[in-house]
CSV table of C-alpha atoms in Angstrom, one decimal:
chain,number,residue,atom,x,y,z
A,1,MET,CA,-26.5,0.5,-26.7
A,2,ALA,CA,-29.2,-2.6,-26.9
A,3,ALA,CA,-26.3,-5.5,-27.5
A,4,THR,CA,-24.7,-4.1,-24.7
A,5,SER,CA,-27.7,-3.9,-22.7
A,6,LEU,CA,-29.1,-7.2,-23.9
A,7,LEU,CA,-25.5,-8.7,-22.7
A,8,LEU,CA,-25.9,-7.0,-19.0
A,9,LEU,CA,-29.6,-8.4,-18.8
A,10,GLY,CA,-27.7,-12.4,-19.6
A,11,LEU,CA,-25.5,-11.5,-17.2
A,12,GLY,CA,-27.7,-11.2,-14.9
A,13,LEU,CA,-30.3,-13.8,-16.1
A,14,ALA,CA,-27.8,-16.7,-15.8
A,15,PRO,CA,-26.8,-16.9,-12.1
A,16,LEU,CA,-30.7,-15.8,-11.1
A,17,ILE,CA,-31.9,-19.0,-13.0
A,18,ALA,CA,-29.2,-20.8,-11.7
A,19,GLY,CA,-30.4,-19.9,-8.3
A,20,ASN,CA,-28.1,-16.8,-7.2
A,21,PHE,CA,-29.7,-13.7,-6.3
A,22,HIS,CA,-27.8,-10.5,-4.9
A,23,LEU,CA,-26.7,-6.6,-5.7
A,24,GLY,CA,-24.1,-8.2,-8.3
A,25,VAL,CA,-26.9,-10.0,-10.0
A,26,ALA,CA,-29.5,-7.4,-9.7
A,27,VAL,CA,-27.2,-4.3,-10.8
A,28,PRO,CA,-26.7,-5.9,-14.1
A,29,MET,CA,-30.0,-6.6,-14.9
A,30,VAL,CA,-31.7,-3.2,-13.6
A,31,LEU,CA,-28.9,-1.6,-16.2
A,32,GLY,CA,-30.1,-4.0,-18.9
A,33,ALA,CA,-33.8,-3.5,-18.5
A,34,GLY,CA,-32.8,0.9,-18.3
A,35,GLY,CA,-30.9,0.2,-21.7
A,36,LEU,CA,-33.3,-1.5,-23.4
A,37,TRP,CA,-36.0,0.8,-22.4
A,38,LEU,CA,-33.7,3.6,-23.2
A,39,ALA,CA,-32.8,2.5,-26.8
A,40,TRP,CA,-36.3,1.6,-27.8
A,41,GLN,CA,-37.5,5.0,-26.4
A,42,TRP,CA,-34.0,6.8,-27.8
A,43,GLN,CA,-36.0,9.1,-30.3
A,44,ALA,CA,-38.7,9.8,-27.7
A,45,VAL,CA,-35.8,10.7,-25.3
A,46,ARG,CA,-34.0,13.0,-27.7
A,47,ARG,CA,-36.6,15.3,-28.0
A,48,TRP,CA,-37.2,15.5,-24.0
A,49,ARG,CA,-33.6,16.3,-23.9
A,50,ALA,CA,-33.7,18.7,-26.4
A,51,ALA,CA,-36.3,20.7,-24.9
A,52,ALA,CA,-34.8,22.0,-21.9
A,53,PRO,CA,-30.9,23.3,-21.2
A,54,TRP,CA,-31.2,21.4,-17.7
A,55,ARG,CA,-32.6,18.8,-19.3
A,56,ARG,CA,-29.4,18.5,-21.3
A,57,TRP,CA,-27.0,19.1,-18.0
A,58,LEU,CA,-28.7,16.2,-16.4
A,59,TRP,CA,-28.2,14.0,-19.2
A,60,ARG,CA,-24.7,14.6,-19.2
A,61,ALA,CA,-24.4,14.7,-15.8
A,62,GLY,CA,-26.4,10.9,-15.6
A,63,TRP,CA,-23.9,9.3,-18.0
A,64,SER,CA,-20.8,11.2,-16.7
A,65,ALA,CA,-22.1,9.1,-13.0
A,66,LEU,CA,-22.6,6.0,-14.5
A,67,ALA,CA,-18.9,6.1,-16.7
A,68,ALA,CA,-17.2,7.0,-12.8
A,69,TRP,CA,-18.8,4.2,-11.1
A,70,THR,CA,-18.0,1.8,-13.8
A,71,ALA,CA,-14.2,3.1,-14.3
A,72,SER,CA,-14.3,2.9,-10.0
A,73,VAL,CA,-15.3,-1.1,-10.8
A,74,VAL,CA,-12.9,-1.7,-12.8
A,75,GLY,CA,-9.9,-0.1,-10.6
A,76,LEU,CA,-11.2,-2.9,-8.0
A,77,TRP,CA,-11.2,-5.4,-10.0
A,78,MET,CA,-7.7,-4.4,-11.5
A,79,MET,CA,-6.0,-3.9,-7.7
A,80,ILE,CA,-7.9,-7.4,-6.6
A,81,ALA,CA,-7.0,-9.8,-9.9
A,82,GLY,CA,-4.3,-12.0,-9.5
A,83,MET,CA,-3.9,-11.8,-5.5
A,84,GLY,CA,-2.8,-15.2,-3.8
A,85,PHE,CA,-1.0,-18.2,-3.8
A,86,GLU,CA,-1.5,-21.6,-5.7
A,87,PRO,CA,-2.0,-24.3,-2.9
A,88,GLN,CA,1.5,-25.4,-4.2
A,89,ALA,CA,3.4,-22.2,-4.2
A,90,THR,CA,2.2,-21.1,-0.5
A,91,PRO,CA,4.7,-20.4,2.1
A,92,ARG,CA,5.1,-22.8,5.1
A,93,VAL,CA,1.9,-21.7,7.2
A,94,ALA,CA,1.3,-22.9,11.0
A,95,ALA,CA,-2.9,-23.2,10.0
A,96,MET,CA,-5.4,-22.4,7.6
A,97,VAL,CA,-8.7,-20.6,7.8
A,98,VAL,CA,-11.2,-21.8,5.0
A,99,LEU,CA,-14.0,-19.1,4.6
A,100,GLY,CA,-17.7,-19.7,4.4
A,101,SER,CA,-19.3,-19.0,1.4
A,102,GLY,CA,-22.8,-20.7,1.2
A,103,THR,CA,-24.4,-24.2,1.2
A,104,GLN,CA,-27.6,-25.7,0.0
A,105,ASP,CA,-29.5,-28.8,1.3
A,106,GLY,CA,-26.7,-30.0,3.5
A,107,HIS,CA,-24.2,-29.6,1.0
A,108,PRO,CA,-21.5,-26.7,-0.2
A,109,ARG,CA,-22.9,-24.6,-2.8
A,110,ALA,CA,-19.9,-24.6,-6.2
A,111,PRO,CA,-18.0,-21.5,-4.7
A,112,LEU,CA,-17.5,-23.3,-1.1
A,113,ALA,CA,-16.5,-26.2,-2.9
A,114,LEU,CA,-13.7,-24.8,-4.8
A,115,ARG,CA,-12.6,-22.8,-1.4
A,116,LEU,CA,-12.6,-26.3,-0.2
A,117,ASP,CA,-10.8,-28.4,-2.9
A,118,THR,CA,-8.2,-25.4,-3.0
A,119,ALA,CA,-7.5,-25.7,1.2
A,120,ALA,CA,-7.3,-29.8,0.9
A,121,GLU,CA,-4.6,-29.0,-1.7
A,122,LEU,CA,-3.2,-26.9,0.8
A,123,ALA,CA,-2.9,-29.3,3.3
A,124,ALA,CA,-1.6,-32.1,1.5
A,125,ALA,CA,1.1,-29.8,0.6
A,126,GLN,CA,1.7,-28.9,4.3
A,127,PRO,CA,0.1,-32.2,6.2
A,128,ASP,CA,1.3,-30.3,9.3
A,129,ALA,CA,-1.0,-27.4,9.0
A,130,ILE,CA,-4.0,-27.1,11.5
A,131,VAL,CA,-6.8,-26.6,9.2
A,132,ALA,CA,-9.7,-24.7,10.4
A,133,VAL,CA,-13.0,-24.4,8.5
A,134,SER,CA,-16.0,-21.6,9.6
A,135,GLY,CA,-19.6,-20.2,8.8
A,136,GLY,CA,-22.6,-20.4,10.6
A,137,VAL,CA,-26.4,-21.8,9.2
A,138,ASP,CA,-27.5,-20.2,6.0
A,139,PHE,CA,-31.2,-19.7,5.7
A,140,GLY,CA,-33.3,-22.6,5.3
A,141,GLU,CA,-30.4,-24.9,6.1
A,142,LYS,CA,-30.0,-27.4,9.5
A,143,GLU,CA,-26.8,-27.6,9.8
A,144,SER,CA,-23.8,-24.7,10.0
A,145,GLU,CA,-21.7,-23.6,7.2
A,146,GLY,CA,-18.9,-24.8,9.4
A,147,ILE,CA,-20.4,-28.4,9.9
A,148,ILE,CA,-20.9,-29.4,5.9
A,149,MET,CA,-17.4,-28.1,5.3
A,150,ALA,CA,-15.6,-30.2,7.5
A,151,ARG,CA,-17.2,-33.0,6.4
A,152,TYR,CA,-17.0,-32.3,2.9
A,153,LEU,CA,-13.1,-32.4,3.6
A,154,ALA,CA,-13.7,-35.8,5.2
A,155,ALA,CA,-15.7,-37.2,2.3
A,156,ASN,CA,-13.7,-35.8,-0.8
A,157,HIS,CA,-10.3,-35.5,0.4
A,158,GLY,CA,-9.6,-37.7,3.4
A,159,LEU,CA,-9.3,-35.0,6.3
A,160,ARG,CA,-10.6,-36.4,9.8
A,161,GLN,CA,-13.9,-34.7,10.5
A,162,SER,CA,-12.5,-34.4,14.0
A,163,ALA,CA,-9.2,-33.3,13.1
A,164,VAL,CA,-10.4,-30.4,11.8
A,165,VAL,CA,-11.5,-27.1,13.8
A,166,VAL,CA,-14.9,-26.1,13.1
A,167,GLU,CA,-16.6,-22.8,13.9
A,168,GLU,CA,-20.2,-22.8,13.4
A,169,VAL,CA,-21.6,-19.2,14.7
A,170,SER,CA,-20.2,-16.1,12.2
A,171,THR,CA,-21.9,-14.7,9.2
A,172,SER,CA,-19.6,-12.3,8.0
A,173,THR,CA,-15.8,-12.8,6.8
A,174,GLU,CA,-15.4,-10.7,9.8
A,175,LEU,CA,-16.9,-13.0,12.1
A,176,ASN,CA,-15.4,-15.8,10.3
A,177,LEU,CA,-11.6,-14.5,11.4
A,178,ALA,CA,-12.8,-13.1,15.2
A,179,LEU,CA,-14.7,-16.2,16.2
A,180,THR,CA,-12.0,-18.7,14.7
A,181,ARG,CA,-9.0,-17.2,16.2
A,182,PRO,CA,-9.5,-18.3,20.0
A,183,LEU,CA,-10.2,-21.6,19.0
A,184,LEU,CA,-6.7,-21.6,16.7
A,185,GLU,CA,-5.0,-20.3,20.1
A,186,GLN,CA,-6.6,-23.3,21.6
A,187,ARG,CA,-4.9,-25.5,19.8
A,188,GLY,CA,-1.6,-23.8,20.1
A,189,VAL,CA,-1.1,-21.5,17.1
A,190,ASP,CA,0.0,-17.9,17.7
A,191,LEU,CA,-1.5,-15.6,15.6
A,192,ASN,CA,1.9,-14.0,15.1
A,193,GLN,CA,2.9,-17.0,13.0
A,194,PRO,CA,2.2,-16.8,9.1
A,195,ILE,CA,-1.7,-18.5,8.8
A,196,ALA,CA,-3.4,-18.8,5.3
A,197,VAL,CA,-7.0,-17.4,4.3
A,198,VAL,CA,-8.4,-19.8,2.1
A,199,THR,CA,-11.0,-18.1,0.1
A,200,SER,CA,-12.4,-17.1,-3.4
A,201,ASP,CA,-10.2,-15.2,-5.6
A,202,PHE,CA,-12.6,-11.8,-5.8
A,203,HIS,CA,-12.4,-11.9,-1.9
A,204,LEU,CA,-9.2,-12.0,-0.8
A,205,TRP,CA,-8.5,-8.7,-0.7
A,206,ARG,CA,-11.1,-7.9,1.6
A,207,ALA,CA,-10.1,-11.4,3.9
A,208,LEU,CA,-6.9,-10.1,4.1
A,209,ARG,CA,-7.5,-6.5,5.4
A,210,ILE,CA,-10.1,-7.8,8.0
A,211,ALA,CA,-7.7,-10.4,9.1
A,212,LYS,CA,-5.6,-8.0,9.9
A,213,ARG,CA,-7.8,-6.2,11.6
A,214,GLN,CA,-9.0,-9.0,13.6
A,215,GLY,CA,-5.0,-9.7,14.6
A,216,TYR,CA,-3.6,-12.4,12.0
A,217,VAL,CA,-0.2,-10.5,11.9
A,218,GLN,CA,0.9,-12.6,9.1
A,219,PRO,CA,-2.3,-13.3,7.1
A,220,VAL,CA,-1.5,-15.3,3.7
A,221,GLY,CA,-3.9,-15.4,1.0
A,222,VAL,CA,-4.8,-18.4,-0.7
A,223,GLY,CA,-7.3,-17.9,-3.9
A,224,ALA,CA,-9.4,-20.1,-5.1
A,225,PRO,CA,-10.9,-19.9,-8.3
A,226,THR,CA,-14.7,-18.9,-9.0
A,227,PRO,CA,-17.2,-20.8,-11.1
A,228,LEU,CA,-17.3,-18.9,-15.1
A,229,ILE,CA,-20.9,-18.7,-14.6
A,230,ILE,CA,-21.3,-16.3,-11.8
A,231,ARG,CA,-17.7,-15.0,-12.3
A,232,PHE,CA,-18.9,-11.4,-13.4
A,233,ASN,CA,-21.5,-10.9,-10.7
A,234,VAL,CA,-19.5,-11.9,-7.8
A,235,TRP,CA,-16.6,-9.7,-8.8
A,236,LEU,CA,-19.9,-6.8,-9.0
A,237,ARG,CA,-21.5,-8.4,-5.6
A,238,GLU,CA,-17.4,-7.3,-4.0
A,239,TYR,CA,-17.6,-3.9,-5.1
A,240,PHE,CA,-20.6,-3.3,-3.0
A,241,ALA,CA,-19.1,-5.8,-0.1
A,242,VAL,CA,-15.6,-3.6,0.0
A,243,ALA,CA,-17.9,-0.7,0.5
A,244,SER,CA,-20.0,-2.2,3.0
A,245,SER,CA,-17.1,-3.3,4.9
A,246,TRP,CA,-15.4,0.0,4.6
A,247,ALA,CA,-18.4,1.9,6.4
A,248,LEU,CA,-18.9,-0.6,8.9
A,249,GLY,CA,-15.3,-0.3,9.9
A,250,GLU,CA,-14.2,-4.0,9.3
A,251,TRP,CA,-10.9,-3.0,8.2
């Protein structure tokens, strides 16, 4: 138990030190800290548990709930793993929508840079496809994700910034897709045509479901890799994001 708890604590601390904090970071830290305390106080907990039948029942119920939750997390991960096309293998699309993720000091954070690199590969393979980037202004930033994304594509991949469709108001996946839709239509893109949704691998399953709800008839998922240091945490955060999207009726 102590070893597992230390591992969970480490999985939370690593991205926290790198400047990331969200549920996918907080949950393993809380579980790790709780497990270490339990290992330290094991004998006292055993005495507390043995003092009354209801305490033994509560102990078993707590571990059963944790096991059921863990199984549900693993089940979702198995369902979303391996989704999406590689850029070179993506079927012909009329356009691509690159979903925002996060910026810092006027530059894309690592997950967003990987989404943009993946989109650039797709654009090189399908030069006729219209490229759209989507994202509003992050906390503490002066420019929108959309502007920063377009600039990154121009500077790092030679895509003319003026040729990229930029949406710069949205603050969620649902709004990314909803607010980009009229911009694509203004460029002559029919939403009945195949349109690529470029996002991180863990995010594709939810993004494609939301895209269909937003009127994209044939969304095609193109998955970008996730940096190893935050992979566990963002996949865990996606579990809560899926639950939130379902509760809010986004898909």
